[in-house]
Amino acid sequence: MNGGAEPRAIVVMGVSGCGKSTLGAALADRLGGVFLDADDLHSDESRQKMAGGTPLTDGDRAPWLDRVGDRMRGILDVGQVPIVACSALKAIYRDRLRARAGDVVFVHLDGDVDLLRERLEQRPGHFMPPGLLASQRATLEPLGPEETGIRLDVADPPDVLVTRVIESALVAPALS
């Protein structure tokens, strides 16, 4: 920490299959942050619902987002930088995370629907079936002008994406 500034969280966001966990873990490794996969904080009921092909409602997501935001806040409170893989599909979800964790930098991974579907089909056994991709894409609200973040194309390799995030200078305050 330098300058006494509070670190801020980094959330790698986007639909299922975009590479949130891969990029989040790589960023945490490169930046010395603490990686958290928000999927690990879903309730058993939500996992079962998604596995059965039923999209989650805002009501299903609210307690999950609170758990994610609280975990981010806990990491920040010990002076570390949380780097979180979390869909954060709607602006209200991102608002909820900020309400718990403070200032957040969002890294929005986006890309061609065929590439995303192909990735989902190549990860059998995951609770999120490829059939929910259309629902997630319909729910996704891009970052607004008041949100701190960057949009990246998932077609690029993870090492290129990590470099782009770091070179964007958006993460510098997260590491202050």
Short mmCIF file of N, CA and C in Angstrom, two decimals:
data_model
loop_
_atom_site.label_atom_id
_atom_site.label_comp_id
_atom_site.label_asym_id
_atom_site.label_seq_id
_atom_site.Cartn_x
_atom_site.Cartn_y
_atom_site.Cartn_z
N MET A 1 0.85 -1.17 0.00
CA MET A 1 0.00 0.00 0.00
C MET A 1 0.89 1.23 0.00
N ASN A 2 0.49 2.20 -0.78
CA ASN A 2 1.22 3.45 -0.71
C ASN A 2 0.25 4.61 -0.69
N GLY A 3 0.65 5.67 -0.08
CA GLY A 3 -0.18 6.86 -0.02
C GLY A 3 -1.38 6.74 0.90
N GLY A 4 -1.54 5.62 1.59
CA GLY A 4 -2.64 5.47 2.50
C GLY A 4 -3.99 5.30 1.83
N ALA A 5 -4.02 5.20 0.49
CA ALA A 5 -5.29 5.02 -0.22
C ALA A 5 -5.80 3.60 0.01
N GLU A 6 -7.11 3.51 0.12
CA GLU A 6 -7.72 2.19 0.31
C GLU A 6 -7.70 1.43 -1.00
N PRO A 7 -7.29 0.15 -0.98
CA PRO A 7 -7.34 -0.63 -2.21
C PRO A 7 -8.79 -0.83 -2.63
N ARG A 8 -9.01 -1.12 -3.89
CA ARG A 8 -10.36 -1.40 -4.35
C ARG A 8 -10.39 -2.74 -5.07
N ALA A 9 -11.55 -3.32 -5.08
CA ALA A 9 -11.75 -4.64 -5.66
C ALA A 9 -11.76 -4.58 -7.18
N ILE A 10 -11.42 -5.71 -7.78
CA ILE A 10 -11.50 -5.89 -9.22
C ILE A 10 -12.46 -7.05 -9.46
N VAL A 11 -13.50 -6.82 -10.27
CA VAL A 11 -14.45 -7.87 -10.61
C VAL A 11 -14.35 -8.15 -12.10
N VAL A 12 -14.03 -9.40 -12.43
CA VAL A 12 -14.02 -9.85 -13.81
C VAL A 12 -15.42 -10.39 -14.08
N MET A 13 -16.14 -9.73 -14.99
CA MET A 13 -17.56 -10.01 -15.19
C MET A 13 -17.86 -10.46 -16.61
N GLY A 14 -19.04 -11.06 -16.77
CA GLY A 14 -19.52 -11.47 -18.08
C GLY A 14 -20.33 -12.74 -17.96
N VAL A 15 -20.83 -13.20 -19.09
CA VAL A 15 -21.66 -14.40 -19.11
C VAL A 15 -20.81 -15.65 -18.86
N SER A 16 -21.49 -16.73 -18.58
CA SER A 16 -20.81 -18.01 -18.35
C SER A 16 -20.01 -18.40 -19.59
N GLY A 17 -18.81 -18.90 -19.37
CA GLY A 17 -17.96 -19.36 -20.46
C GLY A 17 -17.05 -18.30 -21.04
N CYS A 18 -17.10 -17.06 -20.53
CA CYS A 18 -16.29 -16.00 -21.11
C CYS A 18 -14.84 -16.02 -20.59
N GLY A 19 -14.57 -16.78 -19.56
CA GLY A 19 -13.20 -16.87 -19.04
C GLY A 19 -12.95 -16.05 -17.80
N LYS A 20 -14.01 -15.75 -17.04
CA LYS A 20 -13.85 -14.94 -15.83
C LYS A 20 -12.87 -15.56 -14.84
N SER A 21 -13.02 -16.84 -14.57
CA SER A 21 -12.16 -17.50 -13.59
C SER A 21 -10.72 -17.56 -14.06
N THR A 22 -10.53 -17.87 -15.33
CA THR A 22 -9.17 -17.95 -15.88
C THR A 22 -8.47 -16.60 -15.79
N LEU A 23 -9.17 -15.53 -16.24
CA LEU A 23 -8.55 -14.21 -16.19
C LEU A 23 -8.39 -13.73 -14.75
N GLY A 24 -9.40 -13.95 -13.92
CA GLY A 24 -9.31 -13.52 -12.53
C GLY A 24 -8.13 -14.14 -11.81
N ALA A 25 -7.96 -15.45 -11.97
CA ALA A 25 -6.84 -16.13 -11.32
C ALA A 25 -5.50 -15.62 -11.86
N ALA A 26 -5.42 -15.40 -13.17
CA ALA A 26 -4.19 -14.89 -13.77
C ALA A 26 -3.88 -13.48 -13.28
N LEU A 27 -4.91 -12.64 -13.18
CA LEU A 27 -4.71 -11.28 -12.66
C LEU A 27 -4.24 -11.31 -11.20
N ALA A 28 -4.88 -12.15 -10.41
CA ALA A 28 -4.49 -12.25 -8.99
C ALA A 28 -3.04 -12.69 -8.87
N ASP A 29 -2.66 -13.64 -9.69
CA ASP A 29 -1.28 -14.12 -9.66
C ASP A 29 -0.31 -13.00 -10.06
N ARG A 30 -0.62 -12.31 -11.12
CA ARG A 30 0.27 -11.26 -11.64
C ARG A 30 0.31 -10.04 -10.72
N LEU A 31 -0.83 -9.71 -10.07
CA LEU A 31 -0.90 -8.50 -9.25
C LEU A 31 -0.72 -8.75 -7.75
N GLY A 32 -0.65 -10.01 -7.36
CA GLY A 32 -0.53 -10.32 -5.94
C GLY A 32 -1.83 -10.13 -5.18
N GLY A 33 -2.95 -10.25 -5.87
CA GLY A 33 -4.25 -10.11 -5.23
C GLY A 33 -4.76 -11.45 -4.73
N VAL A 34 -5.95 -11.43 -4.14
CA VAL A 34 -6.61 -12.63 -3.62
C VAL A 34 -7.74 -12.98 -4.58
N PHE A 35 -7.65 -14.15 -5.22
CA PHE A 35 -8.68 -14.57 -6.17
C PHE A 35 -9.86 -15.21 -5.46
N LEU A 36 -11.06 -14.83 -5.89
CA LEU A 36 -12.30 -15.39 -5.37
C LEU A 36 -13.21 -15.70 -6.54
N ASP A 37 -13.68 -16.93 -6.63
CA ASP A 37 -14.65 -17.30 -7.66
C ASP A 37 -16.04 -17.22 -7.02
N ALA A 38 -16.84 -16.25 -7.46
CA ALA A 38 -18.16 -16.03 -6.88
C ALA A 38 -19.07 -17.25 -7.03
N ASP A 39 -18.82 -18.08 -8.04
CA ASP A 39 -19.62 -19.30 -8.21
C ASP A 39 -19.56 -20.18 -6.96
N ASP A 40 -18.45 -20.12 -6.25
CA ASP A 40 -18.29 -20.93 -5.04
C ASP A 40 -19.23 -20.50 -3.93
N LEU A 41 -19.83 -19.32 -4.06
CA LEU A 41 -20.70 -18.78 -3.02
C LEU A 41 -22.19 -18.93 -3.34
N HIS A 42 -22.51 -19.57 -4.48
CA HIS A 42 -23.92 -19.83 -4.81
C HIS A 42 -24.49 -20.84 -3.80
N SER A 43 -25.74 -20.69 -3.47
CA SER A 43 -26.41 -21.67 -2.61
C SER A 43 -26.63 -22.96 -3.39
N ASP A 44 -26.81 -24.05 -2.65
CA ASP A 44 -27.10 -25.33 -3.31
C ASP A 44 -28.37 -25.23 -4.14
N GLU A 45 -29.36 -24.50 -3.63
CA GLU A 45 -30.62 -24.34 -4.35
C GLU A 45 -30.40 -23.63 -5.69
N SER A 46 -29.59 -22.60 -5.70
CA SER A 46 -29.33 -21.88 -6.94
C SER A 46 -28.56 -22.75 -7.93
N ARG A 47 -27.60 -23.50 -7.43
CA ARG A 47 -26.85 -24.41 -8.30
C ARG A 47 -27.78 -25.44 -8.94
N GLN A 48 -28.68 -25.99 -8.13
CA GLN A 48 -29.62 -26.98 -8.65
C GLN A 48 -30.55 -26.35 -9.69
N LYS A 49 -30.98 -25.15 -9.41
CA LYS A 49 -31.87 -24.45 -10.34
C LYS A 49 -31.18 -24.25 -11.69
N MET A 50 -29.95 -23.75 -11.65
CA MET A 50 -29.20 -23.52 -12.90
C MET A 50 -28.90 -24.83 -13.61
N ALA A 51 -28.49 -25.84 -12.86
CA ALA A 51 -28.19 -27.14 -13.46
C ALA A 51 -29.41 -27.72 -14.16
N GLY A 52 -30.60 -27.39 -13.65
CA GLY A 52 -31.84 -27.85 -14.26
C GLY A 52 -32.28 -26.99 -15.43
N GLY A 53 -31.49 -25.96 -15.78
CA GLY A 53 -31.81 -25.12 -16.92
C GLY A 53 -32.68 -23.93 -16.63
N THR A 54 -32.92 -23.64 -15.35
CA THR A 54 -33.75 -22.50 -14.97
C THR A 54 -32.87 -21.31 -14.59
N PRO A 55 -33.05 -20.18 -15.28
CA PRO A 55 -32.26 -19.00 -14.92
C PRO A 55 -32.60 -18.50 -13.52
N LEU A 56 -31.62 -17.92 -12.86
CA LEU A 56 -31.86 -17.34 -11.54
C LEU A 56 -32.61 -16.03 -11.68
N THR A 57 -33.42 -15.72 -10.69
CA THR A 57 -34.13 -14.45 -10.63
C THR A 57 -33.28 -13.45 -9.85
N ASP A 58 -33.69 -12.20 -9.89
CA ASP A 58 -33.00 -11.18 -9.08
C ASP A 58 -33.07 -11.56 -7.60
N GLY A 59 -34.20 -12.12 -7.17
CA GLY A 59 -34.34 -12.55 -5.79
C GLY A 59 -33.39 -13.68 -5.42
N ASP A 60 -33.14 -14.60 -6.37
CA ASP A 60 -32.17 -15.67 -6.14
C ASP A 60 -30.76 -15.10 -6.00
N ARG A 61 -30.48 -14.09 -6.79
CA ARG A 61 -29.12 -13.54 -6.85
C ARG A 61 -28.79 -12.61 -5.68
N ALA A 62 -29.78 -11.96 -5.10
CA ALA A 62 -29.52 -10.95 -4.07
C ALA A 62 -28.68 -11.47 -2.90
N PRO A 63 -29.05 -12.59 -2.25
CA PRO A 63 -28.22 -13.04 -1.13
C PRO A 63 -26.83 -13.50 -1.58
N TRP A 64 -26.75 -14.03 -2.78
CA TRP A 64 -25.45 -14.45 -3.33
C TRP A 64 -24.56 -13.23 -3.53
N LEU A 65 -25.11 -12.18 -4.14
CA LEU A 65 -24.33 -10.97 -4.35
C LEU A 65 -23.89 -10.35 -3.03
N ASP A 66 -24.75 -10.42 -2.01
CA ASP A 66 -24.37 -9.94 -0.69
C ASP A 66 -23.20 -10.75 -0.12
N ARG A 67 -23.24 -12.06 -0.31
CA ARG A 67 -22.12 -12.91 0.17
C ARG A 67 -20.83 -12.54 -0.56
N VAL A 68 -20.93 -12.34 -1.88
CA VAL A 68 -19.75 -11.98 -2.67
C VAL A 68 -19.21 -10.62 -2.20
N GLY A 69 -20.09 -9.64 -2.08
CA GLY A 69 -19.67 -8.31 -1.64
C GLY A 69 -19.06 -8.32 -0.25
N ASP A 70 -19.66 -9.09 0.65
CA ASP A 70 -19.12 -9.20 2.02
C ASP A 70 -17.74 -9.85 2.02
N ARG A 71 -17.55 -10.86 1.18
CA ARG A 71 -16.24 -11.51 1.10
C ARG A 71 -15.21 -10.54 0.53
N MET A 72 -15.61 -9.76 -0.49
CA MET A 72 -14.71 -8.75 -1.04
C MET A 72 -14.32 -7.75 0.04
N ARG A 73 -15.31 -7.27 0.81
CA ARG A 73 -15.05 -6.31 1.87
C ARG A 73 -14.09 -6.89 2.91
N GLY A 74 -14.27 -8.16 3.25
CA GLY A 74 -13.38 -8.80 4.21
C GLY A 74 -11.93 -8.84 3.73
N ILE A 75 -11.75 -9.09 2.45
CA ILE A 75 -10.40 -9.12 1.88
C ILE A 75 -9.80 -7.71 1.89
N LEU A 76 -10.62 -6.72 1.52
CA LEU A 76 -10.16 -5.33 1.55
C LEU A 76 -9.80 -4.89 2.97
N ASP A 77 -10.59 -5.33 3.94
CA ASP A 77 -10.38 -4.92 5.33
C ASP A 77 -9.05 -5.39 5.91
N VAL A 78 -8.46 -6.41 5.30
CA VAL A 78 -7.13 -6.85 5.76
C VAL A 78 -6.03 -6.32 4.85
N GLY A 79 -6.39 -5.32 4.01
CA GLY A 79 -5.40 -4.64 3.19
C GLY A 79 -5.00 -5.34 1.91
N GLN A 80 -5.80 -6.30 1.50
CA GLN A 80 -5.48 -7.01 0.27
C GLN A 80 -6.48 -6.64 -0.83
N VAL A 81 -6.15 -6.98 -2.07
CA VAL A 81 -6.99 -6.66 -3.22
C VAL A 81 -7.73 -7.91 -3.67
N PRO A 82 -9.06 -7.91 -3.55
CA PRO A 82 -9.83 -9.04 -4.06
C PRO A 82 -9.98 -8.93 -5.58
N ILE A 83 -9.74 -10.04 -6.24
CA ILE A 83 -9.96 -10.12 -7.69
C ILE A 83 -10.97 -11.24 -7.86
N VAL A 84 -12.19 -10.86 -8.29
CA VAL A 84 -13.34 -11.73 -8.21
C VAL A 84 -13.89 -12.06 -9.59
N ALA A 85 -14.13 -13.34 -9.84
CA ALA A 85 -14.84 -13.78 -11.04
C ALA A 85 -16.31 -13.84 -10.66
N CYS A 86 -17.11 -12.94 -11.25
CA CYS A 86 -18.53 -12.83 -10.91
C CYS A 86 -19.28 -12.33 -12.14
N SER A 87 -20.37 -12.99 -12.49
CA SER A 87 -21.11 -12.59 -13.69
C SER A 87 -21.51 -11.12 -13.67
N ALA A 88 -22.03 -10.62 -12.56
CA ALA A 88 -22.39 -9.19 -12.41
C ALA A 88 -23.10 -8.67 -13.66
N LEU A 89 -24.10 -9.39 -14.11
CA LEU A 89 -24.73 -9.12 -15.40
C LEU A 89 -25.51 -7.81 -15.48
N LYS A 90 -26.14 -7.39 -14.39
CA LYS A 90 -26.96 -6.18 -14.41
C LYS A 90 -26.30 -5.07 -13.60
N ALA A 91 -26.63 -3.85 -13.97
CA ALA A 91 -26.12 -2.69 -13.23
C ALA A 91 -26.54 -2.77 -11.76
N ILE A 92 -27.77 -3.23 -11.48
CA ILE A 92 -28.21 -3.32 -10.08
C ILE A 92 -27.39 -4.34 -9.30
N TYR A 93 -26.88 -5.38 -9.97
CA TYR A 93 -26.02 -6.36 -9.30
C TYR A 93 -24.68 -5.71 -8.97
N ARG A 94 -24.16 -4.95 -9.92
CA ARG A 94 -22.88 -4.27 -9.68
C ARG A 94 -23.03 -3.20 -8.60
N ASP A 95 -24.19 -2.53 -8.58
CA ASP A 95 -24.47 -1.56 -7.50
C ASP A 95 -24.46 -2.27 -6.15
N ARG A 96 -25.04 -3.46 -6.10
CA ARG A 96 -25.12 -4.22 -4.85
C ARG A 96 -23.72 -4.60 -4.37
N LEU A 97 -22.86 -5.00 -5.30
CA LEU A 97 -21.47 -5.33 -4.94
C LEU A 97 -20.75 -4.10 -4.41
N ARG A 98 -20.93 -2.95 -5.07
CA ARG A 98 -20.28 -1.71 -4.62
C ARG A 98 -20.81 -1.28 -3.26
N ALA A 99 -22.09 -1.53 -3.00
CA ALA A 99 -22.67 -1.15 -1.70
C ALA A 99 -21.98 -1.91 -0.56
N ARG A 100 -21.50 -3.10 -0.83
CA ARG A 100 -20.84 -3.92 0.19
C ARG A 100 -19.32 -3.69 0.22
N ALA A 101 -18.73 -3.52 -0.97
CA ALA A 101 -17.27 -3.53 -1.06
C ALA A 101 -16.65 -2.17 -1.37
N GLY A 102 -17.47 -1.16 -1.64
CA GLY A 102 -16.92 0.14 -1.99
C GLY A 102 -16.60 0.22 -3.46
N ASP A 103 -15.60 1.02 -3.79
CA ASP A 103 -15.23 1.24 -5.19
C ASP A 103 -14.76 -0.07 -5.83
N VAL A 104 -15.23 -0.34 -7.03
CA VAL A 104 -14.89 -1.58 -7.74
C VAL A 104 -14.53 -1.25 -9.17
N VAL A 105 -13.50 -1.91 -9.68
CA VAL A 105 -13.14 -1.84 -11.10
C VAL A 105 -13.73 -3.09 -11.75
N PHE A 106 -14.48 -2.90 -12.85
CA PHE A 106 -15.08 -4.03 -13.56
C PHE A 106 -14.33 -4.30 -14.85
N VAL A 107 -13.99 -5.56 -15.06
CA VAL A 107 -13.37 -6.01 -16.30
C VAL A 107 -14.42 -6.87 -17.00
N HIS A 108 -15.05 -6.31 -18.04
CA HIS A 108 -16.15 -6.99 -18.73
C HIS A 108 -15.59 -7.80 -19.90
N LEU A 109 -15.69 -9.13 -19.77
CA LEU A 109 -15.29 -10.02 -20.85
C LEU A 109 -16.49 -10.27 -21.74
N ASP A 110 -16.33 -10.00 -23.03
CA ASP A 110 -17.44 -10.12 -23.97
C ASP A 110 -16.89 -10.74 -25.24
N GLY A 111 -17.78 -11.34 -26.01
CA GLY A 111 -17.30 -11.92 -27.26
C GLY A 111 -18.38 -12.60 -28.06
N ASP A 112 -17.95 -13.22 -29.12
CA ASP A 112 -18.81 -13.90 -30.07
C ASP A 112 -19.59 -15.03 -29.40
N VAL A 113 -20.89 -15.06 -29.64
CA VAL A 113 -21.76 -16.05 -29.00
C VAL A 113 -21.37 -17.47 -29.37
N ASP A 114 -20.91 -17.70 -30.60
CA ASP A 114 -20.51 -19.06 -31.00
C ASP A 114 -19.28 -19.53 -30.22
N LEU A 115 -18.33 -18.63 -30.00
CA LEU A 115 -17.15 -18.97 -29.21
C LEU A 115 -17.55 -19.27 -27.77
N LEU A 116 -18.42 -18.47 -27.21
CA LEU A 116 -18.88 -18.69 -25.83
C LEU A 116 -19.60 -20.03 -25.71
N ARG A 117 -20.48 -20.33 -26.65
CA ARG A 117 -21.21 -21.61 -26.62
C ARG A 117 -20.25 -22.79 -26.73
N GLU A 118 -19.27 -22.67 -27.61
CA GLU A 118 -18.26 -23.72 -27.78
C GLU A 118 -17.51 -23.96 -26.46
N ARG A 119 -17.14 -22.90 -25.79
CA ARG A 119 -16.44 -23.03 -24.51
C ARG A 119 -17.32 -23.74 -23.47
N LEU A 120 -18.59 -23.37 -23.43
CA LEU A 120 -19.50 -23.99 -22.47
C LEU A 120 -19.67 -25.48 -22.76
N GLU A 121 -19.74 -25.83 -24.03
CA GLU A 121 -19.91 -27.23 -24.40
C GLU A 121 -18.68 -28.06 -24.08
N GLN A 122 -17.53 -27.40 -23.92
CA GLN A 122 -16.28 -28.10 -23.63
C GLN A 122 -16.00 -28.23 -22.13
N ARG A 123 -16.94 -27.83 -21.29
CA ARG A 123 -16.73 -28.00 -19.85
C ARG A 123 -17.90 -28.79 -19.25
N PRO A 124 -17.91 -30.08 -19.54
CA PRO A 124 -18.97 -30.94 -19.00
C PRO A 124 -18.90 -31.03 -17.48
N GLY A 125 -20.08 -31.18 -16.88
CA GLY A 125 -20.13 -31.33 -15.43
C GLY A 125 -20.26 -30.02 -14.69
N HIS A 126 -20.12 -28.90 -15.37
CA HIS A 126 -20.30 -27.61 -14.71
C HIS A 126 -21.79 -27.40 -14.48
N PHE A 127 -22.15 -26.74 -13.38
CA PHE A 127 -23.57 -26.58 -13.06
C PHE A 127 -24.29 -25.64 -14.03
N MET A 128 -23.56 -24.83 -14.78
CA MET A 128 -24.19 -23.90 -15.72
C MET A 128 -24.23 -24.53 -17.11
N PRO A 129 -25.41 -24.96 -17.55
CA PRO A 129 -25.50 -25.61 -18.86
C PRO A 129 -25.44 -24.59 -20.01
N PRO A 130 -24.95 -25.02 -21.19
CA PRO A 130 -24.89 -24.12 -22.35
C PRO A 130 -26.25 -23.51 -22.71
N GLY A 131 -27.34 -24.20 -22.36
CA GLY A 131 -28.68 -23.70 -22.68
C GLY A 131 -29.04 -22.39 -22.01
N LEU A 132 -28.32 -22.01 -20.95
CA LEU A 132 -28.62 -20.75 -20.26
C LEU A 132 -27.84 -19.56 -20.81
N LEU A 133 -26.99 -19.80 -21.82
CA LEU A 133 -26.20 -18.71 -22.38
C LEU A 133 -27.10 -17.61 -22.95
N ALA A 134 -28.14 -17.99 -23.69
CA ALA A 134 -29.03 -16.99 -24.29
C ALA A 134 -29.69 -16.14 -23.22
N SER A 135 -30.11 -16.77 -22.12
CA SER A 135 -30.73 -16.04 -21.01
C SER A 135 -29.73 -15.06 -20.40
N GLN A 136 -28.50 -15.51 -20.21
CA GLN A 136 -27.49 -14.62 -19.62
C GLN A 136 -27.19 -13.44 -20.55
N ARG A 137 -27.07 -13.72 -21.83
CA ARG A 137 -26.79 -12.64 -22.78
C ARG A 137 -27.94 -11.63 -22.82
N ALA A 138 -29.17 -12.12 -22.68
CA ALA A 138 -30.33 -11.22 -22.67
C ALA A 138 -30.35 -10.37 -21.40
N THR A 139 -29.86 -10.92 -20.31
CA THR A 139 -29.83 -10.22 -19.02
C THR A 139 -28.69 -9.20 -18.94
N LEU A 140 -27.60 -9.48 -19.63
CA LEU A 140 -26.38 -8.66 -19.54
C LEU A 140 -26.63 -7.20 -19.89
N GLU A 141 -26.24 -6.33 -18.99
CA GLU A 141 -26.26 -4.88 -19.23
C GLU A 141 -24.80 -4.41 -19.26
N PRO A 142 -24.35 -3.88 -20.39
CA PRO A 142 -22.96 -3.41 -20.46
C PRO A 142 -22.68 -2.35 -19.40
N LEU A 143 -21.42 -2.15 -19.11
CA LEU A 143 -21.02 -1.13 -18.15
C LEU A 143 -21.53 0.23 -18.59
N GLY A 144 -22.04 0.97 -17.64
CA GLY A 144 -22.50 2.33 -17.91
C GLY A 144 -21.35 3.32 -17.77
N PRO A 145 -21.57 4.54 -18.24
CA PRO A 145 -20.51 5.56 -18.20
C PRO A 145 -20.08 5.92 -16.77
N GLU A 146 -20.95 5.68 -15.80
CA GLU A 146 -20.61 5.99 -14.40
C GLU A 146 -19.87 4.86 -13.70
N GLU A 147 -19.68 3.74 -14.42
CA GLU A 147 -19.01 2.59 -13.83
C GLU A 147 -17.55 2.55 -14.29
N THR A 148 -16.65 2.29 -13.35
CA THR A 148 -15.23 2.20 -13.67
C THR A 148 -14.96 0.82 -14.24
N GLY A 149 -14.49 0.77 -15.47
CA GLY A 149 -14.22 -0.54 -16.05
C GLY A 149 -13.71 -0.49 -17.46
N ILE A 150 -13.50 -1.68 -17.98
CA ILE A 150 -12.96 -1.88 -19.32
C ILE A 150 -13.65 -3.09 -19.92
N ARG A 151 -13.90 -3.06 -21.22
CA ARG A 151 -14.47 -4.19 -21.94
C ARG A 151 -13.38 -4.82 -22.79
N LEU A 152 -13.27 -6.16 -22.71
CA LEU A 152 -12.26 -6.89 -23.46
C LEU A 152 -12.90 -8.02 -24.26
N ASP A 153 -12.28 -8.37 -25.38
CA ASP A 153 -12.77 -9.43 -26.24
C ASP A 153 -12.18 -10.77 -25.79
N VAL A 154 -13.06 -11.73 -25.54
CA VAL A 154 -12.62 -13.04 -25.04
C VAL A 154 -11.86 -13.85 -26.07
N ALA A 155 -11.85 -13.42 -27.31
CA ALA A 155 -11.09 -14.15 -28.33
C ALA A 155 -9.58 -14.03 -28.10
N ASP A 156 -9.17 -13.00 -27.36
CA ASP A 156 -7.74 -12.82 -27.08
C ASP A 156 -7.29 -13.79 -26.00
N PRO A 157 -6.03 -14.24 -26.05
CA PRO A 157 -5.53 -15.16 -25.03
C PRO A 157 -5.45 -14.49 -23.65
N PRO A 158 -5.54 -15.30 -22.59
CA PRO A 158 -5.52 -14.74 -21.22
C PRO A 158 -4.32 -13.84 -20.93
N ASP A 159 -3.12 -14.19 -21.41
CA ASP A 159 -1.95 -13.36 -21.10
C ASP A 159 -2.08 -11.98 -21.74
N VAL A 160 -2.68 -11.91 -22.93
CA VAL A 160 -2.92 -10.62 -23.58
C VAL A 160 -3.96 -9.82 -22.79
N LEU A 161 -5.01 -10.49 -22.33
CA LEU A 161 -6.05 -9.81 -21.55
C LEU A 161 -5.48 -9.27 -20.25
N VAL A 162 -4.65 -10.04 -19.56
CA VAL A 162 -4.03 -9.58 -18.31
C VAL A 162 -3.23 -8.30 -18.59
N THR A 163 -2.43 -8.33 -19.64
CA THR A 163 -1.62 -7.16 -19.99
C THR A 163 -2.51 -5.96 -20.29
N ARG A 164 -3.60 -6.17 -21.01
CA ARG A 164 -4.51 -5.05 -21.34
C ARG A 164 -5.13 -4.46 -20.09
N VAL A 165 -5.51 -5.30 -19.15
CA VAL A 165 -6.08 -4.80 -17.89
C VAL A 165 -5.04 -3.96 -17.16
N ILE A 166 -3.85 -4.47 -17.03
CA ILE A 166 -2.80 -3.75 -16.30
C ILE A 166 -2.44 -2.45 -17.02
N GLU A 167 -2.32 -2.50 -18.33
CA GLU A 167 -1.97 -1.30 -19.10
C GLU A 167 -3.08 -0.26 -19.13
N SER A 168 -4.32 -0.67 -18.82
CA SER A 168 -5.43 0.27 -18.83
C SER A 168 -5.31 1.31 -17.73
N ALA A 169 -4.49 1.05 -16.75
CA ALA A 169 -4.27 1.92 -15.58
C ALA A 169 -5.49 1.94 -14.66
N LEU A 170 -6.54 1.21 -14.98
CA LEU A 170 -7.71 1.17 -14.10
C LEU A 170 -7.40 0.44 -12.80
N VAL A 171 -6.48 -0.50 -12.85
CA VAL A 171 -6.19 -1.28 -11.65
C VAL A 171 -5.18 -0.59 -10.74
N ALA A 172 -4.53 0.45 -11.22
CA ALA A 172 -3.53 1.13 -10.38
C ALA A 172 -4.12 1.58 -9.04
N PRO A 173 -5.31 2.23 -9.02
CA PRO A 173 -5.87 2.60 -7.73
C PRO A 173 -6.22 1.38 -6.86
N ALA A 174 -6.50 0.25 -7.51
CA ALA A 174 -6.82 -0.96 -6.75
C ALA A 174 -5.59 -1.42 -5.98
N LEU A 175 -4.43 -1.10 -6.51
CA LEU A 175 -3.20 -1.58 -5.88
C LEU A 175 -2.51 -0.50 -5.05
N SER A 176 -3.09 0.69 -4.95
CA SER A 176 -2.44 1.76 -4.19
C SER A 176 -2.37 1.43 -2.73
#
